[in-house]
Every structure is written in C-alpha cells, then in structure tokens.
Amino acid sequence: MEDGEVALPEALPDWDYQLDLHLRRRVQVDIDRTRRQCDLPAEAALSISAVWTSTGSNLSGPAQQIRLAESGMPTVELDFQLRGSDLGGLLLLNTALVLAERRGDARPASPRRAGSILWSDRATLRLQGDAPQFPMAVIDFARTSFPDDAAWHLQISGGLEHATMGALLLLINERNSVTATAFQNAGKPRPVDRIVLSAVYADAARIMMEHALAHDEFTEDADFPDGSLGATLLSLCDRLFPGQSITDIRLRQRQSPALFASDLQAAVKIFEVS
C-alpha cells in the first residue's frame, strides 16, 4: 500500500476496486524434517505456493510459487501484487508447501503427485466495508445511450442468484471531470471527492434497494448463494435498515417513494464526511 507496509488486518473498509494490493509473507521451512515426516527421499523437490480466491468476483488464481533449496531451513519471502479489479468481498490467501515434481519411485504411503500439499495455511481479508462495492468503468457517455451530461450510471443485470461482480457495473462519465477525478482519488480523497463519492454511494444504494424490493422473492428467509446479488442486497438492506422487516420496507417504498428516498439519505448518512 502507498502508506507503507502494515500487518494484514481483518478488513479494509476504505478499499475500492481501483486499489491494487501488494502482499508479502515470510515462511520458514525445515526441509529435511519435512522430508522425513512425509517419508520422502532426500532429493524430493519442494515448493512454496500462494493462491488467492475472491468471493466477490468468483475469481481465483496462483499468486506466486517458489522452489525451495535442496536442504536446510530457508526463509522464503512471498511478494506479489493483486489487481483491485479482480477482487471483492472476502479475499482468501492460501499458502502451501507442496511437492514440486511427480515421483514415480514414491513409497506407498508418501506423496507422489506434483502439487501434493504437505502443509497449508489460510489468511482472510474482507475488502468490502459499509459501502457497496462493485466493478466500475470510466467511459464517454456520448458514445452510449446514456445522456451526455449524466455523471454516472449503475447498471444491474441478471437475477438475484447471479454473482454480484457479474451483475453490477458502475459507469462513470469521463466528461464529468469532478466525478471522474473523485473516483481516481478514492484511495486518498479530498473533501470535495468525499462529497461526490457520498452522493454516488447514496444514489447507488437507492437504485440497489429499489431493484431488490421489486423482486417478490427478496425476503428475509431467502437463501441466496454466497457472493450472489441477492446476498449482497440482503446485506445492504440489513445495514441500512437494521431491525426492520423487508415487508415493511417494501410497503413504505411502494406507498411513499419520496419518503423512502429520504429514509435512504438518512441511512447512508449522505454528506457526513470526515
């Protein structure tokens, strides 16, 4: 991160999709002891491997793999960067000690396939804070069907069972320099940027809640898959209207849309910038 190296926290509430993550981890491996305990010969090749998975984007991939020395107790430093546009929700970071090569002469009880896991550890990092997080793109609205002078547009597609990262897309009009600059500065926003981001958040929350309430299957008892649009909307509803039933919220939204819009402004604490 730009502000320097910090220990891995439980969450990054101010993270956004334009912020890449630079991660480091040191692992010390007793190679000779590992081979003895796994009943491997002295020449068996070992590697340390790091793999990441993002629940918000439903993406995963290898982060880094380092082949270990032939013997001793080396300290290995994993050092890699993940693109913010690939992330979201809960980031799972798996580190594993693996057999680097297939062994045709392995004993019956010892690992033989390349990639066999000899040891593993998992760390988690929650990237979504109080604000809804979704992919975004900066485009020229003049080349779209959107009004040329609109500042942003939240696009929602697919059903509530679809993955959030594939269902939501926030489009920013590059012609609106105030809004485009605010998102460019989202990692370190100025006071004016915070006001713009607050307005976008409030509008996005309203659109998302109206979209959710338009579906009769959107209820407290609904069992949407983790990482789905429905699960994201349920979580948003719980944060904005704690202790209130979805039936009551839906009734208020349909009977008095203007009052519901004011309720949302209060719930998101619009323009309350620090």
PDB file of C-alpha atoms in Angstrom:
ATOM      1  CA  MET A   1       0.000   0.000   0.000  1.00  0.00           C
ATOM      2  CA  GLU A   2       1.142   3.572  -0.649  1.00  0.00           C
ATOM      3  CA  ASP A   3       1.219   4.440   3.056  1.00  0.00           C
ATOM      4  CA  GLY A   4       3.728   1.679   3.799  1.00  0.00           C
ATOM      5  CA  GLU A   5       3.715  -1.914   4.960  1.00  0.00           C
ATOM      6  CA  VAL A   6       1.199  -2.936   7.615  1.00  0.00           C
ATOM      7  CA  ALA A   7       0.266  -6.257   9.190  1.00  0.00           C
ATOM      8  CA  LEU A   8      -2.637  -7.982   7.460  1.00  0.00           C
ATOM      9  CA  PRO A   9      -5.834  -6.635   9.091  1.00  0.00           C
ATOM     10  CA  GLU A  10      -9.202  -8.373   9.271  1.00  0.00           C
ATOM     11  CA  ALA A  11     -10.740  -5.845   6.878  1.00  0.00           C
ATOM     12  CA  LEU A  12     -10.003  -2.857   4.654  1.00  0.00           C
ATOM     13  CA  PRO A  13     -13.207  -0.791   4.930  1.00  0.00           C
ATOM     14  CA  ASP A  14     -11.887   2.009   2.682  1.00  0.00           C
ATOM     15  CA  TRP A  15     -10.756  -0.298  -0.112  1.00  0.00           C
ATOM     16  CA  ASP A  16     -12.133   0.217  -3.626  1.00  0.00           C
ATOM     17  CA  TYR A  17     -11.689  -1.547  -6.951  1.00  0.00           C
ATOM     18  CA  GLN A  18      -9.030   0.877  -8.136  1.00  0.00           C
ATOM     19  CA  LEU A  19      -6.730  -0.060  -5.251  1.00  0.00           C
ATOM     20  CA  ASP A  20      -4.335  -2.933  -6.000  1.00  0.00           C
ATOM     21  CA  LEU A  21      -2.995  -4.959  -3.093  1.00  0.00           C
ATOM     22  CA  HIS A  22       0.721  -5.592  -2.565  1.00  0.00           C
ATOM     23  CA  LEU A  23       1.151  -8.545  -0.221  1.00  0.00           C
ATOM     24  CA  ARG A  24       4.196 -10.098   1.448  1.00  0.00           C
ATOM     25  CA  ARG A  25       4.643 -13.151   3.648  1.00  0.00           C
ATOM     26  CA  ARG A  26       7.699 -14.843   5.118  1.00  0.00           C
ATOM     27  CA  VAL A  27       7.681 -18.602   5.620  1.00  0.00           C
ATOM     28  CA  GLN A  28      10.478 -20.633   7.214  1.00  0.00           C
ATOM     29  CA  VAL A  29      10.666 -24.270   6.130  1.00  0.00           C
ATOM     30  CA  ASP A  30      12.620 -27.095   7.750  1.00  0.00           C
ATOM     31  CA  ILE A  31      13.195 -29.001   4.532  1.00  0.00           C
ATOM     32  CA  ASP A  32      14.962 -32.042   5.986  1.00  0.00           C
ATOM     33  CA  ARG A  33      12.341 -32.525   8.716  1.00  0.00           C
ATOM     34  CA  THR A  34       9.542 -32.165   6.169  1.00  0.00           C
ATOM     35  CA  ARG A  35      11.001 -34.907   4.002  1.00  0.00           C
ATOM     36  CA  ARG A  36      11.420 -37.220   6.991  1.00  0.00           C
ATOM     37  CA  GLN A  37       7.862 -36.704   8.270  1.00  0.00           C
ATOM     38  CA  CYS A  38       6.385 -37.164   4.781  1.00  0.00           C
ATOM     39  CA  ASP A  39       8.543 -40.208   4.078  1.00  0.00           C
ATOM     40  CA  LEU A  40      10.171 -38.528   1.085  1.00  0.00           C
ATOM     41  CA  PRO A  41      13.705 -39.172  -0.216  1.00  0.00           C
ATOM     42  CA  ALA A  42      16.433 -36.584   0.266  1.00  0.00           C
ATOM     43  CA  GLU A  43      16.264 -35.467  -3.367  1.00  0.00           C
ATOM     44  CA  ALA A  44      12.468 -34.773  -3.381  1.00  0.00           C
ATOM     45  CA  ALA A  45      11.876 -31.224  -4.691  1.00  0.00           C
ATOM     46  CA  LEU A  46       9.608 -28.927  -2.651  1.00  0.00           C
ATOM     47  CA  SER A  47       7.973 -25.569  -3.370  1.00  0.00           C
ATOM     48  CA  ILE A  48       6.068 -22.883  -1.501  1.00  0.00           C
ATOM     49  CA  SER A  49       2.929 -21.827  -3.353  1.00  0.00           C
ATOM     50  CA  ALA A  50       0.460 -18.973  -2.758  1.00  0.00           C
ATOM     51  CA  VAL A  51      -3.047 -18.985  -4.265  1.00  0.00           C
ATOM     52  CA  TRP A  52      -5.778 -16.348  -3.926  1.00  0.00           C
ATOM     53  CA  THR A  53      -9.575 -16.568  -4.161  1.00  0.00           C
ATOM     54  CA  SER A  54     -12.055 -13.688  -4.164  1.00  0.00           C
ATOM     55  CA  THR A  55     -15.646 -14.432  -3.134  1.00  0.00           C
ATOM     56  CA  GLY A  56     -16.925 -11.141  -4.529  1.00  0.00           C
ATOM     57  CA  SER A  57     -15.626 -11.687  -8.057  1.00  0.00           C
ATOM     58  CA  ASN A  58     -15.673 -15.503  -8.031  1.00  0.00           C
ATOM     59  CA  LEU A  59     -12.123 -15.344  -9.389  1.00  0.00           C
ATOM     60  CA  SER A  60      -9.029 -17.154  -8.181  1.00  0.00           C
ATOM     61  CA  GLY A  61      -5.520 -17.777  -9.356  1.00  0.00           C
ATOM     62  CA  PRO A  62      -1.903 -18.521  -8.454  1.00  0.00           C
ATOM     63  CA  ALA A  63      -0.093 -15.627  -6.806  1.00  0.00           C
ATOM     64  CA  GLN A  64       3.463 -16.969  -6.636  1.00  0.00           C
ATOM     65  CA  GLN A  65       5.411 -20.207  -6.453  1.00  0.00           C
ATOM     66  CA  ILE A  66       8.988 -20.508  -5.186  1.00  0.00           C
ATOM     67  CA  ARG A  67      11.118 -23.633  -5.436  1.00  0.00           C
ATOM     68  CA  LEU A  68      12.976 -24.374  -2.208  1.00  0.00           C
ATOM     69  CA  ALA A  69      16.621 -25.159  -1.653  1.00  0.00           C
ATOM     70  CA  GLU A  70      17.725 -28.778  -1.570  1.00  0.00           C
ATOM     71  CA  SER A  71      18.235 -28.804   2.214  1.00  0.00           C
ATOM     72  CA  GLY A  72      18.424 -26.665   5.338  1.00  0.00           C
ATOM     73  CA  MET A  73      15.925 -24.274   6.896  1.00  0.00           C
ATOM     74  CA  PRO A  74      15.469 -21.386   4.457  1.00  0.00           C
ATOM     75  CA  THR A  75      13.186 -18.403   4.989  1.00  0.00           C
ATOM     76  CA  VAL A  76      11.130 -17.751   1.877  1.00  0.00           C
ATOM     77  CA  GLU A  77       9.522 -14.374   1.163  1.00  0.00           C
ATOM     78  CA  LEU A  78       6.404 -14.370  -0.964  1.00  0.00           C
ATOM     79  CA  ASP A  79       5.917 -10.969  -2.595  1.00  0.00           C
ATOM     80  CA  PHE A  80       3.116 -10.376  -5.085  1.00  0.00           C
ATOM     81  CA  GLN A  81       0.505  -7.860  -6.231  1.00  0.00           C
ATOM     82  CA  LEU A  82      -3.199  -8.458  -6.899  1.00  0.00           C
ATOM     83  CA  ARG A  83      -5.254  -6.224  -9.182  1.00  0.00           C
ATOM     84  CA  GLY A  84      -8.120  -4.498  -7.424  1.00  0.00           C
ATOM     85  CA  SER A  85     -10.366  -5.034 -10.451  1.00  0.00           C
ATOM     86  CA  ASP A  86     -10.128  -8.809  -9.853  1.00  0.00           C
ATOM     87  CA  LEU A  87     -11.122  -8.625  -6.192  1.00  0.00           C
ATOM     88  CA  GLY A  88     -14.089  -8.011  -3.928  1.00  0.00           C
ATOM     89  CA  GLY A  89     -15.841  -9.446  -0.907  1.00  0.00           C
ATOM     90  CA  LEU A  90     -13.668 -11.827   1.083  1.00  0.00           C
ATOM     91  CA  LEU A  91     -10.115 -12.401  -0.123  1.00  0.00           C
ATOM     92  CA  LEU A  92      -8.776 -15.859   0.775  1.00  0.00           C
ATOM     93  CA  LEU A  93      -4.985 -16.241   0.733  1.00  0.00           C
ATOM     94  CA  ASN A  94      -3.781 -19.832   0.807  1.00  0.00           C
ATOM     95  CA  THR A  95      -0.106 -20.659   1.363  1.00  0.00           C
ATOM     96  CA  ALA A  96       1.007 -24.245   0.865  1.00  0.00           C
ATOM     97  CA  LEU A  97       4.145 -26.351   0.963  1.00  0.00           C
ATOM     98  CA  VAL A  98       3.866 -28.735  -1.982  1.00  0.00           C
ATOM     99  CA  LEU A  99       5.741 -31.490  -3.757  1.00  0.00           C
ATOM    100  CA  ALA A 100       7.282 -29.750  -6.777  1.00  0.00           C
ATOM    101  CA  GLU A 101       7.679 -32.783  -9.071  1.00  0.00           C
ATOM    102  CA  ARG A 102       5.943 -36.098  -9.583  1.00  0.00           C
ATOM    103  CA  ARG A 103       7.808 -39.057  -8.100  1.00  0.00           C
ATOM    104  CA  GLY A 104       7.476 -42.397  -9.787  1.00  0.00           C
ATOM    105  CA  ASP A 105       9.552 -44.124  -7.093  1.00  0.00           C
ATOM    106  CA  ALA A 106       7.473 -42.905  -4.123  1.00  0.00           C
ATOM    107  CA  ARG A 107       6.780 -45.253  -1.255  1.00  0.00           C
ATOM    108  CA  PRO A 108       3.150 -46.425  -0.885  1.00  0.00           C
ATOM    109  CA  ALA A 109       2.340 -44.043   1.994  1.00  0.00           C
ATOM    110  CA  SER A 110       4.292 -40.993   0.736  1.00  0.00           C
ATOM    111  CA  PRO A 111       3.130 -38.188  -1.608  1.00  0.00           C
ATOM    112  CA  ARG A 112       3.872 -38.817  -5.268  1.00  0.00           C
ATOM    113  CA  ARG A 113       1.950 -36.335  -7.420  1.00  0.00           C
ATOM    114  CA  ALA A 114       3.288 -32.886  -8.273  1.00  0.00           C
ATOM    115  CA  GLY A 115       1.330 -30.334  -6.270  1.00  0.00           C
ATOM    116  CA  SER A 116       0.575 -32.685  -3.381  1.00  0.00           C
ATOM    117  CA  ILE A 117       0.017 -30.472  -0.323  1.00  0.00           C
ATOM    118  CA  LEU A 118       2.343 -31.214   2.597  1.00  0.00           C
ATOM    119  CA  TRP A 119       1.296 -28.193   4.707  1.00  0.00           C
ATOM    120  CA  SER A 120      -1.113 -25.299   4.219  1.00  0.00           C
ATOM    121  CA  ASP A 121      -2.327 -22.149   5.916  1.00  0.00           C
ATOM    122  CA  ARG A 122      -5.123 -19.689   5.099  1.00  0.00           C
ATOM    123  CA  ALA A 123      -5.477 -15.972   5.803  1.00  0.00           C
ATOM    124  CA  THR A 124      -8.570 -13.902   5.046  1.00  0.00           C
ATOM    125  CA  LEU A 125      -9.087 -10.218   4.314  1.00  0.00           C
ATOM    126  CA  ARG A 126     -12.510  -8.591   3.997  1.00  0.00           C
ATOM    127  CA  LEU A 127     -12.426  -5.943   1.307  1.00  0.00           C
ATOM    128  CA  GLN A 128     -15.984  -4.684   1.438  1.00  0.00           C
ATOM    129  CA  GLY A 129     -16.822  -2.236   4.163  1.00  0.00           C
ATOM    130  CA  ASP A 130     -20.038  -0.320   4.744  1.00  0.00           C
ATOM    131  CA  ALA A 131     -20.365   0.805   1.135  1.00  0.00           C
ATOM    132  CA  PRO A 132     -21.488  -1.471  -1.675  1.00  0.00           C
ATOM    133  CA  GLN A 133     -18.513  -2.458  -3.822  1.00  0.00           C
ATOM    134  CA  PHE A 134     -18.758  -3.377  -7.484  1.00  0.00           C
ATOM    135  CA  PRO A 135     -16.767  -3.114 -10.709  1.00  0.00           C
ATOM    136  CA  MET A 136     -16.635   0.257 -12.396  1.00  0.00           C
ATOM    137  CA  ALA A 137     -15.521   1.703 -15.685  1.00  0.00           C
ATOM    138  CA  VAL A 138     -14.858   5.255 -16.865  1.00  0.00           C
ATOM    139  CA  ILE A 139     -16.308   5.804 -20.348  1.00  0.00           C
ATOM    140  CA  ASP A 140     -17.528   8.589 -22.627  1.00  0.00           C
ATOM    141  CA  PHE A 141     -21.313   8.693 -22.268  1.00  0.00           C
ATOM    142  CA  ALA A 142     -21.536  10.465 -25.651  1.00  0.00           C
ATOM    143  CA  ARG A 143     -20.764   7.095 -27.232  1.00  0.00           C
ATOM    144  CA  THR A 144     -23.550   5.338 -25.347  1.00  0.00           C
ATOM    145  CA  SER A 145     -27.316   5.604 -24.994  1.00  0.00           C
ATOM    146  CA  PHE A 146     -26.898   7.443 -21.676  1.00  0.00           C
ATOM    147  CA  PRO A 147     -27.363  11.231 -21.533  1.00  0.00           C
ATOM    148  CA  ASP A 148     -24.144  13.004 -22.495  1.00  0.00           C
ATOM    149  CA  ASP A 149     -24.167  15.143 -19.345  1.00  0.00           C
ATOM    150  CA  ALA A 150     -25.018  12.416 -16.796  1.00  0.00           C
ATOM    151  CA  ALA A 151     -22.277  11.868 -14.233  1.00  0.00           C
ATOM    152  CA  TRP A 152     -22.743   8.152 -13.535  1.00  0.00           C
ATOM    153  CA  HIS A 153     -24.982   5.160 -14.166  1.00  0.00           C
ATOM    154  CA  LEU A 154     -25.357   1.988 -12.119  1.00  0.00           C
ATOM    155  CA  GLN A 155     -26.113  -0.948 -14.373  1.00  0.00           C
ATOM    156  CA  ILE A 156     -27.807  -4.028 -12.861  1.00  0.00           C
ATOM    157  CA  SER A 157     -28.303  -7.166 -14.932  1.00  0.00           C
ATOM    158  CA  GLY A 158     -29.241 -10.771 -14.264  1.00  0.00           C
ATOM    159  CA  GLY A 159     -31.267 -12.292 -11.452  1.00  0.00           C
ATOM    160  CA  LEU A 160     -30.699 -12.284  -7.719  1.00  0.00           C
ATOM    161  CA  GLU A 161     -28.938 -15.648  -7.975  1.00  0.00           C
ATOM    162  CA  HIS A 162     -26.241 -14.235 -10.261  1.00  0.00           C
ATOM    163  CA  ALA A 163     -22.777 -13.348  -8.942  1.00  0.00           C
ATOM    164  CA  THR A 164     -22.596  -9.765  -7.690  1.00  0.00           C
ATOM    165  CA  MET A 165     -19.454  -8.993  -9.676  1.00  0.00           C
ATOM    166  CA  GLY A 166     -21.172 -10.019 -12.904  1.00  0.00           C
ATOM    167  CA  ALA A 167     -24.473  -8.298 -12.129  1.00  0.00           C
ATOM    168  CA  LEU A 168     -23.321  -4.801 -11.126  1.00  0.00           C
ATOM    169  CA  LEU A 169     -21.334  -2.258 -13.095  1.00  0.00           C
ATOM    170  CA  LEU A 170     -20.875   1.389 -12.131  1.00  0.00           C
ATOM    171  CA  LEU A 171     -20.215   3.541 -15.188  1.00  0.00           C
ATOM    172  CA  ILE A 172     -18.566   6.939 -14.719  1.00  0.00           C
ATOM    173  CA  ASN A 173     -18.814   9.580 -17.440  1.00  0.00           C
ATOM    174  CA  GLU A 174     -15.292  10.718 -18.279  1.00  0.00           C
ATOM    175  CA  ARG A 175     -16.750  14.025 -19.487  1.00  0.00           C
ATOM    176  CA  ASN A 176     -17.755  14.824 -15.919  1.00  0.00           C
ATOM    177  CA  SER A 177     -14.316  15.684 -14.588  1.00  0.00           C
ATOM    178  CA  VAL A 178     -15.492  16.233 -10.989  1.00  0.00           C
ATOM    179  CA  THR A 179     -16.901  12.719 -10.677  1.00  0.00           C
ATOM    180  CA  ALA A 180     -14.118  11.024 -12.645  1.00  0.00           C
ATOM    181  CA  THR A 181     -11.478  12.744 -10.512  1.00  0.00           C
ATOM    182  CA  ALA A 182     -13.260  11.778  -7.293  1.00  0.00           C
ATOM    183  CA  PHE A 183     -13.006   8.096  -8.214  1.00  0.00           C
ATOM    184  CA  GLN A 184      -9.392   8.481  -9.295  1.00  0.00           C
ATOM    185  CA  ASN A 185      -8.692   9.861  -5.807  1.00  0.00           C
ATOM    186  CA  ALA A 186     -10.848   7.290  -3.983  1.00  0.00           C
ATOM    187  CA  GLY A 187      -7.823   5.875  -2.164  1.00  0.00           C
ATOM    188  CA  LYS A 188      -6.939   9.316  -0.748  1.00  0.00           C
ATOM    189  CA  PRO A 189      -9.987  11.511  -1.347  1.00  0.00           C
ATOM    190  CA  ARG A 190     -10.002  15.271  -0.878  1.00  0.00           C
ATOM    191  CA  PRO A 191     -13.008  16.866   0.887  1.00  0.00           C
ATOM    192  CA  VAL A 192     -14.690  17.574  -2.455  1.00  0.00           C
ATOM    193  CA  ASP A 193     -14.053  13.983  -3.566  1.00  0.00           C
ATOM    194  CA  ARG A 194     -15.669  12.654  -0.391  1.00  0.00           C
ATOM    195  CA  ILE A 195     -18.808  14.665  -1.121  1.00  0.00           C
ATOM    196  CA  VAL A 196     -19.027  13.321  -4.674  1.00  0.00           C
ATOM    197  CA  LEU A 197     -18.399   9.732  -3.549  1.00  0.00           C
ATOM    198  CA  SER A 198     -21.061  10.142  -0.852  1.00  0.00           C
ATOM    199  CA  ALA A 199     -23.602  11.268  -3.463  1.00  0.00           C
ATOM    200  CA  VAL A 200     -22.752   8.334  -5.744  1.00  0.00           C
ATOM    201  CA  TYR A 201     -22.978   5.894  -2.826  1.00  0.00           C
ATOM    202  CA  ALA A 202     -26.387   7.251  -1.805  1.00  0.00           C
ATOM    203  CA  ASP A 203     -27.705   7.025  -5.356  1.00  0.00           C
ATOM    204  CA  ALA A 204     -26.276   3.515  -5.841  1.00  0.00           C
ATOM    205  CA  ALA A 205     -27.809   2.358  -2.550  1.00  0.00           C
ATOM    206  CA  ARG A 206     -31.207   3.724  -3.625  1.00  0.00           C
ATOM    207  CA  ILE A 207     -31.043   2.001  -7.025  1.00  0.00           C
ATOM    208  CA  MET A 208     -29.929  -1.283  -5.477  1.00  0.00           C
ATOM    209  CA  MET A 209     -32.650  -1.249  -2.820  1.00  0.00           C
ATOM    210  CA  GLU A 210     -35.361  -0.352  -5.346  1.00  0.00           C
ATOM    211  CA  HIS A 211     -34.127  -3.184  -7.563  1.00  0.00           C
ATOM    212  CA  ALA A 212     -34.213  -5.624  -4.646  1.00  0.00           C
ATOM    213  CA  LEU A 213     -37.672  -4.620  -3.423  1.00  0.00           C
ATOM    214  CA  ALA A 214     -39.110  -5.024  -6.930  1.00  0.00           C
ATOM    215  CA  HIS A 215     -38.497  -8.785  -6.625  1.00  0.00           C
ATOM    216  CA  ASP A 216     -41.086 -10.620  -4.530  1.00  0.00           C
ATOM    217  CA  GLU A 217     -38.535 -13.358  -3.769  1.00  0.00           C
ATOM    218  CA  PHE A 218     -36.398 -10.803  -1.926  1.00  0.00           C
ATOM    219  CA  THR A 219     -37.321 -11.685   1.678  1.00  0.00           C
ATOM    220  CA  GLU A 220     -35.558 -12.267   4.994  1.00  0.00           C
ATOM    221  CA  ASP A 221     -35.944 -16.022   4.557  1.00  0.00           C
ATOM    222  CA  ALA A 222     -34.426 -16.117   1.070  1.00  0.00           C
ATOM    223  CA  ASP A 223     -31.361 -18.357   0.818  1.00  0.00           C
ATOM    224  CA  PHE A 224     -29.208 -16.718  -1.822  1.00  0.00           C
ATOM    225  CA  PRO A 225     -25.754 -18.182  -2.623  1.00  0.00           C
ATOM    226  CA  ASP A 226     -22.703 -16.515  -1.095  1.00  0.00           C
ATOM    227  CA  GLY A 227     -21.354 -13.826  -3.408  1.00  0.00           C
ATOM    228  CA  SER A 228     -24.663 -13.527  -5.267  1.00  0.00           C
ATOM    229  CA  LEU A 229     -26.514 -10.295  -5.994  1.00  0.00           C
ATOM    230  CA  GLY A 230     -29.330 -11.370  -3.678  1.00  0.00           C
ATOM    231  CA  ALA A 231     -26.937 -11.988  -0.784  1.00  0.00           C
ATOM    232  CA  THR A 232     -25.263  -8.608  -1.391  1.00  0.00           C
ATOM    233  CA  LEU A 233     -28.627  -6.832  -1.410  1.00  0.00           C
ATOM    234  CA  LEU A 234     -29.743  -8.594   1.774  1.00  0.00           C
ATOM    235  CA  SER A 235     -26.531  -7.488   3.485  1.00  0.00           C
ATOM    236  CA  LEU A 236     -27.049  -3.924   2.261  1.00  0.00           C
ATOM    237  CA  CYS A 237     -30.645  -3.935   3.485  1.00  0.00           C
ATOM    238  CA  ASP A 238     -29.561  -5.147   6.938  1.00  0.00           C
ATOM    239  CA  ARG A 239     -27.003  -2.341   7.193  1.00  0.00           C
ATOM    240  CA  LEU A 240     -29.320   0.403   6.015  1.00  0.00           C
ATOM    241  CA  PHE A 241     -32.484  -0.680   7.835  1.00  0.00           C
ATOM    242  CA  PRO A 242     -31.408  -2.739  10.875  1.00  0.00           C
ATOM    243  CA  GLY A 243     -34.266  -4.345  12.782  1.00  0.00           C
ATOM    244  CA  GLN A 244     -36.863  -3.572  10.092  1.00  0.00           C
ATOM    245  CA  SER A 245     -38.698  -6.236   8.116  1.00  0.00           C
ATOM    246  CA  ILE A 246     -38.378  -6.292   4.355  1.00  0.00           C
ATOM    247  CA  THR A 247     -42.194  -6.385   4.144  1.00  0.00           C
ATOM    248  CA  ASP A 248     -42.426  -3.046   5.962  1.00  0.00           C
ATOM    249  CA  ILE A 249     -39.600  -1.531   3.903  1.00  0.00           C
ATOM    250  CA  ARG A 250     -41.214  -2.665   0.645  1.00  0.00           C
ATOM    251  CA  LEU A 251     -44.609  -1.281   1.708  1.00  0.00           C
ATOM    252  CA  ARG A 252     -43.111   2.127   2.553  1.00  0.00           C
ATOM    253  CA  GLN A 253     -41.179   2.235  -0.716  1.00  0.00           C
ATOM    254  CA  ARG A 254     -44.302   1.495  -2.765  1.00  0.00           C
ATOM    255  CA  GLN A 255     -46.712   3.748  -0.851  1.00  0.00           C
ATOM    256  CA  SER A 256     -44.360   6.721  -0.403  1.00  0.00           C
ATOM    257  CA  PRO A 257     -41.336   6.652  -2.756  1.00  0.00           C
ATOM    258  CA  ALA A 258     -40.301  10.192  -1.769  1.00  0.00           C
ATOM    259  CA  LEU A 259     -40.253   9.336   1.941  1.00  0.00           C
ATOM    260  CA  PHE A 260     -38.353   6.141   1.192  1.00  0.00           C
ATOM    261  CA  ALA A 261     -35.727   8.167  -0.702  1.00  0.00           C
ATOM    262  CA  SER A 262     -35.336  10.424   2.347  1.00  0.00           C
ATOM    263  CA  ASP A 263     -35.056   7.367   4.592  1.00  0.00           C
ATOM    264  CA  LEU A 264     -32.177   6.139   2.435  1.00  0.00           C
ATOM    265  CA  GLN A 265     -30.410   9.503   2.612  1.00  0.00           C
ATOM    266  CA  ALA A 266     -30.542   9.278   6.380  1.00  0.00           C
ATOM    267  CA  ALA A 267     -29.450   5.628   6.400  1.00  0.00           C
ATOM    268  CA  VAL A 268     -26.343   6.207   4.269  1.00  0.00           C
ATOM    269  CA  LYS A 269     -25.557   9.449   6.177  1.00  0.00           C
ATOM    270  CA  ILE A 270     -25.156  11.362   2.953  1.00  0.00           C
ATOM    271  CA  PHE A 271     -22.520  14.115   3.012  1.00  0.00           C
ATOM    272  CA  GLU A 272     -21.358  13.202   6.510  1.00  0.00           C
ATOM    273  CA  VAL A 273     -17.704  13.331   5.546  1.00  0.00           C
ATOM    274  CA  SER A 274     -14.793  13.133   7.946  1.00  0.00           C
TER     275      SER A 274
END
